[in-house]
Amino acid sequence: MINQLKKILTDKLFLISLGVLILVNFIGHMQPADIDWATIGTLFALMVVVQLMNHLNILISISDHLIKMVDNGRRFAQLMIVIAFLGAMVMTNDVAIISIVPLYLFTARKYHLPIIMPATLITIAANLGSVLTPFGNPQNLFIFNHYHFAVTRFFIITGPLVAISLLLILLVTMTIQKKPFQPHSQSIQLGDQRSLMVTLGLAIIVLAGVFKLVAIPVIVVAAILVTIWIDRKILLTVDYSLLLTFACFFLIAGILSRDQFVTTVIHDLMRTPTSTYLTSIGASQLISNVPAAVLLANFTSNGTALLLGTNIGGLGTLVASLANLLALKQVVAFQRSAALPFIKTFTIVNVILLVIIGIIGWIMLII
């Protein structure tokens, strides 16, 4: 417990977000209702499932099977990127990142593969792949319900963008080193059968929670009880500093949404579809795309511009999508020295794609 507390108090990302929250609190007051508790609870349950799978050697076993499908590092990275891209469409970008990035990192360690560019592109692929469906990411779900989109209309907007995004991502994968390797099998000792089955059951329940089929408190309690039954120490491996960072971002967005000066500026910036589109991209760079979608929806009736802007706005800065922080945490946990190289590469690639896809999105908006 003491080690976990030290980890939280030394987490730079959390400390920065906490510092910003303290400063923003001078212009307004935070409210517990500003926090999206459903998102926090879901992320906690997802992280517990991943830690359980790691504890039972499930992730290592899956990576061992996937690596047999390819013969070099670039092809393996491309395989994982496509899996993340397609998987995010049905299981959300958060789930794709929190499960597939560790899978790649496990294999990268075993075969000495590059981690920076592949982890970057897996994250981008999950974010952009999730754009296709109404339930692919939180902002889509919110916008879909808020503006009462017809399903066909929604896919007409997101389909072309997603197709173009995949082509661009695959083009960037050509920069990944084509390092040949010979896959080799190894004896992997999985956890006991009962623990495996219970963990699988928990994973299904948690995914059901993601799709709103099971109440969030139920999946949180289930995750805690299962972990206590298998090994309570696993609860100490959950990244609580990340959950606190998410909470800070929600509180910051909530305070800003109630400030008269901020709301006046936003209202003036969102008079046309193009200005709404650009404002949503810009806001996403500062407070991330989910809070941006919730905040800006109060000032525009143009759901298409907001949908395109907040999804494309997930590119750019590290905080443009809170899902990006999940990837950063996975990379840091794998290799702490990779943090700065990852942030640098991640930012460069994201900004370049933001410009390219941003122009494409604007053209789609005005035609």
CSV table of C-alpha atoms in Angstrom, one decimal:
chain,number,residue,atom,x,y,z
A,1,MET,CA,0.0,0.0,0.0
A,2,ILE,CA,2.8,2.4,0.9
A,3,ASN,CA,4.6,1.6,-2.4
A,4,GLN,CA,1.4,2.3,-4.3
A,5,LEU,CA,1.0,5.6,-2.5
A,6,LYS,CA,4.6,6.6,-3.4
A,7,LYS,CA,3.9,5.6,-7.0
A,8,ILE,CA,0.9,7.9,-7.1
A,9,LEU,CA,2.7,10.8,-5.5
A,10,THR,CA,5.6,10.6,-7.9
A,11,ASP,CA,3.6,10.1,-11.1
A,12,LYS,CA,4.4,13.2,-13.1
A,13,LEU,CA,1.3,13.0,-15.3
A,14,PHE,CA,-1.0,12.9,-12.3
A,15,LEU,CA,0.9,15.7,-10.6
A,16,ILE,CA,0.6,17.9,-13.7
A,17,SER,CA,-3.1,17.3,-14.0
A,18,LEU,CA,-3.6,17.9,-10.3
A,19,GLY,CA,-1.7,21.2,-10.6
A,20,VAL,CA,-3.8,22.3,-13.5
A,21,LEU,CA,-6.9,21.4,-11.5
A,22,ILE,CA,-5.8,23.4,-8.5
A,23,LEU,CA,-5.2,26.5,-10.8
A,24,VAL,CA,-8.5,26.1,-12.6
A,25,ASN,CA,-10.3,25.8,-9.3
A,26,PHE,CA,-9.6,29.5,-8.7
A,27,ILE,CA,-12.2,30.4,-11.5
A,28,GLY,CA,-14.8,27.9,-10.3
A,29,HIS,CA,-15.6,25.0,-8.0
A,30,MET,CA,-15.2,21.4,-8.7
A,31,GLN,CA,-18.2,19.1,-8.3
A,32,PRO,CA,-18.0,15.3,-7.9
A,33,ALA,CA,-20.8,15.0,-10.5
A,34,ASP,CA,-18.3,16.3,-13.1
A,35,ILE,CA,-16.4,13.0,-12.9
A,36,ASP,CA,-17.6,10.4,-15.3
A,37,TRP,CA,-17.7,7.6,-12.7
A,38,ALA,CA,-18.8,5.1,-15.3
A,39,THR,CA,-15.6,5.6,-17.3
A,40,ILE,CA,-13.5,5.4,-14.1
A,41,GLY,CA,-15.2,2.2,-13.0
A,42,THR,CA,-14.9,0.6,-16.4
A,43,LEU,CA,-11.2,1.4,-16.7
A,44,PHE,CA,-10.5,0.0,-13.2
A,45,ALA,CA,-12.3,-3.2,-14.1
A,46,LEU,CA,-10.4,-3.4,-17.4
A,47,MET,CA,-7.1,-2.9,-15.7
A,48,VAL,CA,-7.9,-5.6,-13.2
A,49,VAL,CA,-8.7,-8.0,-16.0
A,50,VAL,CA,-5.4,-7.3,-17.8
A,51,GLN,CA,-3.5,-7.8,-14.6
A,52,LEU,CA,-5.2,-11.1,-13.9
A,53,MET,CA,-4.4,-12.2,-17.4
A,54,ASN,CA,-0.8,-11.3,-16.9
A,55,HIS,CA,-0.7,-13.1,-13.6
A,56,LEU,CA,-2.1,-16.2,-15.1
A,57,ASN,CA,0.3,-16.0,-18.2
A,58,ILE,CA,-2.7,-15.7,-20.6
A,59,LEU,CA,-1.1,-12.7,-22.4
A,60,ILE,CA,2.1,-14.5,-22.9
A,61,SER,CA,0.3,-17.5,-24.3
A,62,ILE,CA,-1.7,-15.4,-26.8
A,63,SER,CA,1.4,-13.6,-28.0
A,64,ASP,CA,3.1,-16.9,-28.5
A,65,HIS,CA,0.3,-18.1,-30.8
A,66,LEU,CA,0.2,-14.8,-32.8
A,67,ILE,CA,3.9,-14.6,-33.4
A,68,LYS,CA,3.7,-17.9,-35.3
A,69,MET,CA,1.7,-16.2,-38.0
A,70,VAL,CA,4.5,-13.9,-39.2
A,71,ASP,CA,8.3,-14.0,-39.8
A,72,ASN,CA,9.5,-10.5,-39.1
A,73,GLY,CA,9.0,-7.6,-36.8
A,74,ARG,CA,7.3,-5.3,-39.3
A,75,ARG,CA,4.7,-7.9,-40.2
A,76,PHE,CA,4.0,-8.7,-36.5
A,77,ALA,CA,3.5,-5.0,-35.8
A,78,GLN,CA,1.2,-4.7,-38.8
A,79,LEU,CA,-0.8,-7.7,-37.5
A,80,MET,CA,-1.2,-6.1,-34.1
A,81,ILE,CA,-2.1,-2.7,-35.6
A,82,VAL,CA,-4.8,-4.2,-37.7
A,83,ILE,CA,-6.2,-6.2,-34.8
A,84,ALA,CA,-6.3,-3.0,-32.7
A,85,PHE,CA,-7.9,-1.1,-35.5
A,86,LEU,CA,-10.7,-3.7,-36.1
A,87,GLY,CA,-11.0,-4.7,-32.5
A,88,ALA,CA,-11.6,-1.1,-31.4
A,89,MET,CA,-14.7,-0.9,-33.6
A,90,VAL,CA,-16.5,-3.4,-31.4
A,91,MET,CA,-14.7,-3.4,-28.1
A,92,THR,CA,-13.8,0.3,-27.8
A,93,ASN,CA,-10.5,2.0,-28.1
A,94,ASP,CA,-9.7,1.8,-24.4
A,95,VAL,CA,-10.2,-2.0,-24.4
A,96,ALA,CA,-8.1,-2.4,-27.5
A,97,ILE,CA,-5.2,-0.4,-26.2
A,98,ILE,CA,-5.3,-1.8,-22.7
A,99,SER,CA,-5.2,-5.4,-24.1
A,100,ILE,CA,-3.2,-5.2,-27.4
A,101,VAL,CA,-0.4,-2.9,-26.4
A,102,PRO,CA,0.7,-5.3,-23.6
A,103,LEU,CA,0.5,-8.2,-26.0
A,104,TYR,CA,2.9,-6.5,-28.4
A,105,LEU,CA,5.2,-5.5,-25.6
A,106,PHE,CA,5.4,-9.0,-24.2
A,107,THR,CA,6.5,-10.3,-27.7
A,108,ALA,CA,8.8,-7.4,-28.3
A,109,ARG,CA,10.7,-8.3,-25.1
A,110,LYS,CA,11.0,-11.9,-26.2
A,111,TYR,CA,12.2,-11.2,-29.7
A,112,HIS,CA,14.0,-7.9,-29.1
A,113,LEU,CA,11.6,-6.0,-31.4
A,114,PRO,CA,11.2,-2.2,-31.5
A,115,ILE,CA,8.6,-0.8,-29.2
A,116,ILE,CA,8.3,3.0,-29.8
A,117,MET,CA,6.8,3.2,-33.3
A,118,PRO,CA,4.7,0.0,-33.1
A,119,ALA,CA,3.2,1.0,-29.7
A,120,THR,CA,2.5,4.5,-31.2
A,121,LEU,CA,0.7,3.1,-34.2
A,122,ILE,CA,-1.2,0.5,-32.3
A,123,THR,CA,-2.6,3.4,-30.1
A,124,ILE,CA,-3.4,5.5,-33.2
A,125,ALA,CA,-5.0,2.5,-34.9
A,126,ALA,CA,-7.2,1.8,-31.9
A,127,ASN,CA,-8.3,5.5,-31.7
A,128,LEU,CA,-9.1,5.8,-35.4
A,129,GLY,CA,-10.6,2.4,-35.8
A,130,SER,CA,-13.0,3.1,-32.9
A,131,VAL,CA,-14.4,6.1,-35.0
A,132,LEU,CA,-16.5,3.8,-37.2
A,133,THR,CA,-19.1,2.6,-34.7
A,134,PRO,CA,-21.4,4.5,-32.3
A,135,PHE,CA,-20.0,2.5,-29.4
A,136,GLY,CA,-16.4,2.5,-30.5
A,137,ASN,CA,-15.4,5.2,-28.1
A,138,PRO,CA,-17.1,7.4,-25.4
A,139,GLN,CA,-17.4,10.5,-27.5
A,140,ASN,CA,-19.1,8.6,-30.3
A,141,LEU,CA,-21.7,7.1,-28.0
A,142,PHE,CA,-22.4,10.5,-26.4
A,143,ILE,CA,-22.7,12.3,-29.8
A,144,PHE,CA,-24.8,9.5,-31.3
A,145,ASN,CA,-27.3,9.8,-28.5
A,146,HIS,CA,-27.2,13.5,-28.0
A,147,TYR,CA,-27.9,14.4,-31.7
A,148,HIS,CA,-30.1,11.3,-32.4
A,149,PHE,CA,-28.1,10.2,-35.4
A,150,ALA,CA,-29.6,7.6,-37.7
A,151,VAL,CA,-27.3,4.6,-37.9
A,152,THR,CA,-26.9,4.9,-41.7
A,153,ARG,CA,-26.1,8.6,-41.5
A,154,PHE,CA,-23.5,7.9,-38.8
A,155,PHE,CA,-21.7,5.3,-40.9
A,156,ILE,CA,-21.8,7.5,-44.0
A,157,ILE,CA,-19.8,10.1,-42.0
A,158,THR,CA,-17.4,7.8,-40.3
A,159,GLY,CA,-16.8,5.1,-42.9
A,160,PRO,CA,-14.7,7.0,-45.4
A,161,LEU,CA,-12.7,8.6,-42.7
A,162,VAL,CA,-11.9,5.2,-41.1
A,163,ALA,CA,-10.9,3.7,-44.5
A,164,ILE,CA,-8.5,6.6,-45.3
A,165,SER,CA,-7.1,6.4,-41.8
A,166,LEU,CA,-6.2,2.7,-42.1
A,167,LEU,CA,-4.4,3.3,-45.4
A,168,LEU,CA,-2.3,6.1,-43.8
A,169,ILE,CA,-1.4,4.0,-40.8
A,170,LEU,CA,-0.3,1.1,-42.9
A,171,LEU,CA,1.8,3.5,-44.9
A,172,VAL,CA,3.6,4.7,-41.8
A,173,THR,CA,4.2,1.1,-40.7
A,174,MET,CA,6.8,0.9,-43.6
A,175,THR,CA,9.1,2.8,-41.3
A,176,ILE,CA,9.2,-0.1,-38.8
A,177,GLN,CA,12.3,-2.1,-38.9
A,178,LYS,CA,11.8,-5.4,-40.9
A,179,LYS,CA,13.7,-7.5,-38.4
A,180,PRO,CA,13.5,-11.2,-39.3
A,181,PHE,CA,13.1,-13.8,-36.5
A,182,GLN,CA,12.3,-17.4,-36.1
A,183,PRO,CA,9.3,-18.0,-33.9
A,184,HIS,CA,9.9,-20.7,-31.3
A,185,SER,CA,7.5,-22.4,-29.0
A,186,GLN,CA,8.1,-22.5,-25.3
A,187,SER,CA,6.4,-24.3,-22.4
A,188,ILE,CA,4.1,-21.8,-20.9
A,189,GLN,CA,2.6,-22.7,-17.5
A,190,LEU,CA,-0.9,-21.2,-17.3
A,191,GLY,CA,-2.7,-20.6,-14.1
A,192,ASP,CA,-5.0,-23.3,-12.7
A,193,GLN,CA,-8.1,-24.2,-14.7
A,194,ARG,CA,-10.6,-22.7,-12.2
A,195,SER,CA,-8.8,-19.3,-12.1
A,196,LEU,CA,-8.6,-19.2,-15.9
A,197,MET,CA,-12.4,-19.9,-16.2
A,198,VAL,CA,-13.3,-17.3,-13.6
A,199,THR,CA,-11.0,-14.7,-15.2
A,200,LEU,CA,-12.6,-15.4,-18.6
A,201,GLY,CA,-16.0,-15.0,-17.0
A,202,LEU,CA,-15.0,-11.7,-15.4
A,203,ALA,CA,-13.7,-10.5,-18.8
A,204,ILE,CA,-17.1,-11.2,-20.4
A,205,ILE,CA,-18.9,-9.4,-17.6
A,206,VAL,CA,-16.6,-6.4,-17.9
A,207,LEU,CA,-17.1,-6.2,-21.6
A,208,ALA,CA,-20.8,-6.4,-21.1
A,209,GLY,CA,-20.4,-3.4,-18.8
A,210,VAL,CA,-18.6,-1.5,-21.5
A,211,PHE,CA,-21.7,-2.1,-23.7
A,212,LYS,CA,-24.0,-1.0,-20.9
A,213,LEU,CA,-25.5,-4.5,-20.6
A,214,VAL,CA,-24.3,-4.7,-17.0
A,215,ALA,CA,-24.3,-2.0,-14.4
A,216,ILE,CA,-20.8,-0.5,-13.8
A,217,PRO,CA,-20.9,-1.0,-9.9
A,218,VAL,CA,-21.5,-4.7,-10.7
A,219,ILE,CA,-18.4,-5.1,-12.8
A,220,VAL,CA,-16.3,-3.1,-10.3
A,221,VAL,CA,-17.4,-5.3,-7.4
A,222,ALA,CA,-17.0,-8.5,-9.5
A,223,ALA,CA,-13.4,-7.4,-10.4
A,224,ILE,CA,-12.5,-6.8,-6.8
A,225,LEU,CA,-14.1,-10.1,-5.5
A,226,VAL,CA,-12.5,-12.2,-8.3
A,227,THR,CA,-9.1,-10.6,-7.7
A,228,ILE,CA,-9.3,-11.2,-3.9
A,229,TRP,CA,-10.2,-14.8,-4.6
A,230,ILE,CA,-7.3,-15.4,-7.0
A,231,ASP,CA,-4.6,-13.2,-5.4
A,232,ARG,CA,-5.5,-10.0,-3.6
A,233,LYS,CA,-2.0,-8.6,-4.2
A,234,ILE,CA,-3.0,-8.1,-7.8
A,235,LEU,CA,-5.2,-5.2,-6.7
A,236,LEU,CA,-2.0,-3.3,-5.7
A,237,THR,CA,-0.7,-3.6,-9.3
A,238,VAL,CA,-3.6,-1.5,-10.7
A,239,ASP,CA,-2.5,1.9,-12.0
A,240,TYR,CA,-4.5,4.1,-9.6
A,241,SER,CA,-2.6,7.2,-10.6
A,242,LEU,CA,-4.0,6.9,-14.1
A,243,LEU,CA,-7.6,6.7,-12.7
A,244,LEU,CA,-6.9,9.9,-10.6
A,245,THR,CA,-5.5,11.6,-13.7
A,246,PHE,CA,-8.7,10.8,-15.6
A,247,ALA,CA,-10.7,12.2,-12.7
A,248,CYS,CA,-8.7,15.4,-12.8
A,249,PHE,CA,-9.4,15.9,-16.5
A,250,PHE,CA,-13.1,15.5,-15.9
A,251,LEU,CA,-13.1,18.0,-13.1
A,252,ILE,CA,-11.1,20.5,-15.1
A,253,ALA,CA,-13.6,20.2,-18.0
A,254,GLY,CA,-16.5,20.6,-15.6
A,255,ILE,CA,-15.2,23.8,-14.0
A,256,LEU,CA,-14.5,25.3,-17.4
A,257,SER,CA,-18.0,24.4,-18.6
A,258,ARG,CA,-19.5,26.6,-15.9
A,259,ASP,CA,-17.2,29.6,-16.4
A,260,GLN,CA,-19.1,32.5,-18.1
A,261,PHE,CA,-16.0,33.8,-19.9
A,262,VAL,CA,-15.1,30.4,-21.3
A,263,THR,CA,-18.7,29.7,-22.4
A,264,THR,CA,-19.0,33.1,-24.1
A,265,VAL,CA,-15.7,32.4,-26.0
A,266,ILE,CA,-16.8,29.0,-27.0
A,267,HIS,CA,-20.2,30.2,-28.2
A,268,ASP,CA,-18.5,32.9,-30.4
A,269,LEU,CA,-16.1,30.3,-31.8
A,270,MET,CA,-18.8,27.8,-32.9
A,271,ARG,CA,-21.0,29.8,-35.2
A,272,THR,CA,-20.3,27.8,-38.4
A,273,PRO,CA,-19.7,24.1,-39.2
A,274,THR,CA,-16.0,24.8,-40.0
A,275,SER,CA,-15.5,26.8,-36.8
A,276,THR,CA,-17.2,24.1,-34.8
A,277,TYR,CA,-15.0,21.5,-36.4
A,278,LEU,CA,-11.8,23.5,-35.7
A,279,THR,CA,-12.9,24.4,-32.1
A,280,SER,CA,-13.6,20.8,-31.3
A,281,ILE,CA,-10.1,19.7,-32.6
A,282,GLY,CA,-8.5,22.5,-30.6
A,283,ALA,CA,-10.4,21.8,-27.4
A,284,SER,CA,-9.5,18.1,-27.6
A,285,GLN,CA,-5.8,19.0,-27.6
A,286,LEU,CA,-6.2,20.7,-24.2
A,287,ILE,CA,-8.8,18.8,-22.3
A,288,SER,CA,-9.1,15.6,-24.4
A,289,ASN,CA,-11.8,14.7,-26.9
A,290,VAL,CA,-14.4,13.1,-24.5
A,291,PRO,CA,-14.7,16.1,-22.2
A,292,ALA,CA,-14.5,18.3,-25.2
A,293,ALA,CA,-17.5,16.6,-26.8
A,294,VAL,CA,-19.6,16.8,-23.7
A,295,LEU,CA,-18.6,20.5,-23.2
A,296,LEU,CA,-19.1,21.7,-26.8
A,297,ALA,CA,-22.3,19.9,-27.5
A,298,ASN,CA,-24.1,22.5,-25.4
A,299,PHE,CA,-23.1,25.2,-27.9
A,300,THR,CA,-23.8,23.7,-31.3
A,301,SER,CA,-26.5,21.8,-33.2
A,302,ASN,CA,-24.0,20.6,-35.8
A,303,GLY,CA,-23.4,17.0,-34.7
A,304,THR,CA,-21.5,16.1,-37.8
A,305,ALA,CA,-18.8,18.8,-37.2
A,306,LEU,CA,-18.5,17.8,-33.6
A,307,LEU,CA,-18.3,14.1,-34.4
A,308,LEU,CA,-15.5,14.6,-37.0
A,309,GLY,CA,-13.7,17.2,-34.9
A,310,THR,CA,-13.5,15.3,-31.6
A,311,ASN,CA,-12.5,12.1,-33.3
A,312,ILE,CA,-9.8,13.6,-35.4
A,313,GLY,CA,-9.0,15.8,-32.4
A,314,GLY,CA,-7.9,12.6,-30.7
A,315,LEU,CA,-4.7,12.9,-32.7
A,316,GLY,CA,-2.1,15.5,-31.8
A,317,THR,CA,-1.1,15.9,-28.1
A,318,LEU,CA,-0.8,13.1,-25.6
A,319,VAL,CA,-3.9,14.3,-23.8
A,320,ALA,CA,-6.0,14.7,-26.9
A,321,SER,CA,-7.5,11.3,-26.2
A,322,LEU,CA,-7.4,9.9,-22.6
A,323,ALA,CA,-6.9,6.5,-24.3
A,324,ASN,CA,-3.4,7.8,-25.2
A,325,LEU,CA,-2.5,7.9,-21.5
A,326,LEU,CA,-3.3,4.2,-21.3
A,327,ALA,CA,-0.7,3.4,-23.9
A,328,LEU,CA,1.9,5.7,-22.2
A,329,LYS,CA,1.4,3.9,-18.9
A,330,GLN,CA,1.8,0.5,-20.6
A,331,VAL,CA,5.0,1.5,-22.3
A,332,VAL,CA,6.4,3.0,-19.0
A,333,ALA,CA,5.5,-0.1,-17.1
A,334,PHE,CA,7.3,-2.1,-19.7
A,335,GLN,CA,10.4,0.1,-19.9
A,336,ARG,CA,10.6,3.3,-17.9
A,337,SER,CA,13.5,4.7,-20.1
A,338,ALA,CA,11.2,4.5,-23.1
A,339,ALA,CA,8.9,7.2,-21.8
A,340,LEU,CA,10.5,10.2,-23.4
A,341,PRO,CA,11.3,8.6,-26.7
A,342,PHE,CA,7.7,7.3,-26.9
A,343,ILE,CA,6.2,10.8,-26.1
A,344,LYS,CA,8.5,12.3,-28.7
A,345,THR,CA,7.7,9.8,-31.5
A,346,PHE,CA,4.0,9.7,-30.5
A,347,THR,CA,3.7,13.4,-30.7
A,348,ILE,CA,5.5,13.8,-34.0
A,349,VAL,CA,3.5,11.1,-35.7
A,350,ASN,CA,0.2,12.2,-34.2
A,351,VAL,CA,0.7,15.9,-35.3
A,352,ILE,CA,1.5,14.9,-38.8
A,353,LEU,CA,-1.5,12.6,-39.0
A,354,LEU,CA,-3.7,15.4,-37.4
A,355,VAL,CA,-2.7,17.8,-40.2
A,356,ILE,CA,-3.3,15.3,-43.0
A,357,ILE,CA,-6.5,13.7,-41.6
A,358,GLY,CA,-7.7,17.1,-40.3
A,359,ILE,CA,-7.7,18.5,-43.9
A,360,ILE,CA,-9.5,15.4,-45.1
A,361,GLY,CA,-12.1,15.7,-42.4
A,362,TRP,CA,-12.6,19.4,-43.3
A,363,ILE,CA,-13.1,18.5,-47.0
A,364,MET,CA,-15.6,15.8,-45.9
A,365,LEU,CA,-17.5,18.4,-43.8
A,366,ILE,CA,-17.9,21.0,-46.5
A,367,ILE,CA,-18.7,18.9,-49.6
